[in-house]
Amino acid sequence: LVLCNPPFHQDHTVGDATARALFAQAHGVLKSGGELRIVANRHLGYHARLTELFGGCALVAENDKFVILSARRGQ
């Protein structure tokens, strides 16, 4: 299990490069069936990147501003 609240800014630059690197690193260290769970601002659209990398992702919880997403490592 990897739990993460990825940053979406570095200094004054807004972007997802750090989050993408964290997602890839998590994918690399998780064993089959392992889970990455993130808390993130809704508007960042991380579900698309997690689906691309992990083959899917699930919405665990949400409110108007935040989402909790889960992605599991496949075989």
mmCIF file of C-alpha atoms in Angstrom:
data_model
loop_
_atom_site.group_PDB
_atom_site.id
_atom_site.type_symbol
_atom_site.label_atom_id
_atom_site.label_comp_id
_atom_site.label_asym_id
_atom_site.label_seq_id
_atom_site.Cartn_x
_atom_site.Cartn_y
_atom_site.Cartn_z
ATOM 1 C CA LEU A 1 0.000 0.000 0.000
ATOM 2 C CA VAL A 2 1.209 3.474 -0.924
ATOM 3 C CA LEU A 3 -0.690 6.499 0.406
ATOM 4 C CA CYS A 4 -0.053 9.851 -1.231
ATOM 5 C CA ASN A 5 -1.263 13.445 -1.379
ATOM 6 C CA PRO A 6 0.718 14.499 -4.454
ATOM 7 C CA PRO A 7 1.705 18.141 -4.842
ATOM 8 C CA PHE A 8 0.436 19.946 -7.921
ATOM 9 C CA HIS A 9 2.794 22.895 -7.726
ATOM 10 C CA GLN A 10 6.485 23.452 -7.307
ATOM 11 C CA ASP A 11 7.436 26.955 -6.235
ATOM 12 C CA HIS A 12 5.156 29.097 -8.439
ATOM 13 C CA THR A 13 4.684 26.547 -11.225
ATOM 14 C CA VAL A 14 1.444 24.578 -11.352
ATOM 15 C CA GLY A 15 1.651 21.167 -13.037
ATOM 16 C CA ASP A 16 1.455 17.427 -12.556
ATOM 17 C CA ALA A 17 5.061 16.366 -13.278
ATOM 18 C CA THR A 18 5.807 15.537 -9.635
ATOM 19 C CA ALA A 19 2.549 13.615 -9.240
ATOM 20 C CA ARG A 20 3.203 11.634 -12.437
ATOM 21 C CA ALA A 21 6.660 10.702 -11.167
ATOM 22 C CA LEU A 22 5.219 9.620 -7.804
ATOM 23 C CA PHE A 23 2.552 7.503 -9.529
ATOM 24 C CA ALA A 24 5.172 5.798 -11.708
ATOM 25 C CA GLN A 25 7.406 5.152 -8.700
ATOM 26 C CA ALA A 26 4.493 3.682 -6.750
ATOM 27 C CA HIS A 27 3.613 1.437 -9.692
ATOM 28 C CA GLY A 28 7.229 0.274 -9.787
ATOM 29 C CA VAL A 29 7.426 -0.721 -6.126
ATOM 30 C CA LEU A 30 3.972 -2.219 -5.597
ATOM 31 C CA LYS A 31 3.618 -5.973 -5.785
ATOM 32 C CA SER A 32 0.792 -7.562 -7.755
ATOM 33 C CA GLY A 33 -2.464 -6.551 -6.069
ATOM 34 C CA GLY A 34 -0.769 -3.655 -4.257
ATOM 35 C CA GLU A 35 -2.693 -0.408 -3.995
ATOM 36 C CA LEU A 36 -1.896 3.257 -4.547
ATOM 37 C CA ARG A 37 -4.405 5.503 -2.801
ATOM 38 C CA ILE A 38 -4.290 9.258 -3.296
ATOM 39 C CA VAL A 39 -6.068 12.323 -1.964
ATOM 40 C CA ALA A 40 -6.128 15.112 -4.525
ATOM 41 C CA ASN A 41 -7.947 18.197 -5.675
ATOM 42 C CA ARG A 42 -10.823 17.160 -7.925
ATOM 43 C CA HIS A 43 -9.880 19.487 -10.792
ATOM 44 C CA LEU A 44 -6.500 17.795 -11.369
ATOM 45 C CA GLY A 45 -8.016 14.820 -13.193
ATOM 46 C CA TYR A 46 -5.542 12.262 -11.844
ATOM 47 C CA HIS A 47 -7.980 9.431 -12.588
ATOM 48 C CA ALA A 48 -6.945 9.560 -16.259
ATOM 49 C CA ARG A 49 -3.219 9.144 -15.505
ATOM 50 C CA LEU A 50 -3.872 6.401 -12.941
ATOM 51 C CA THR A 51 -6.085 4.527 -15.401
ATOM 52 C CA GLU A 52 -3.371 4.813 -18.060
ATOM 53 C CA LEU A 53 -0.650 3.578 -15.717
ATOM 54 C CA PHE A 54 -2.519 0.988 -13.646
ATOM 55 C CA GLY A 55 -5.214 -0.081 -16.115
ATOM 56 C CA GLY A 56 -7.977 1.479 -14.024
ATOM 57 C CA CYS A 57 -8.771 3.382 -10.880
ATOM 58 C CA ALA A 58 -11.694 3.602 -8.476
ATOM 59 C CA LEU A 59 -13.273 6.566 -6.752
ATOM 60 C CA VAL A 60 -13.227 5.837 -2.998
ATOM 61 C CA ALA A 61 -14.736 9.100 -1.722
ATOM 62 C CA GLU A 62 -15.347 12.653 -2.869
ATOM 63 C CA ASN A 63 -16.636 16.056 -1.946
ATOM 64 C CA ASP A 64 -16.892 19.296 -3.903
ATOM 65 C CA LYS A 65 -13.150 19.930 -3.754
ATOM 66 C CA PHE A 66 -11.323 16.614 -3.201
ATOM 67 C CA VAL A 67 -11.311 13.009 -4.379
ATOM 68 C CA ILE A 68 -9.787 9.876 -2.922
ATOM 69 C CA LEU A 69 -8.720 7.502 -5.692
ATOM 70 C CA SER A 70 -7.473 3.932 -5.558
ATOM 71 C CA ALA A 71 -5.419 2.146 -8.223
ATOM 72 C CA ARG A 72 -4.236 -1.458 -7.918
ATOM 73 C CA ARG A 73 -1.193 -3.033 -9.529
ATOM 74 C CA GLY A 74 -2.122 -5.886 -11.854
ATOM 75 C CA GLN A 75 -0.210 -9.043 -12.682
#
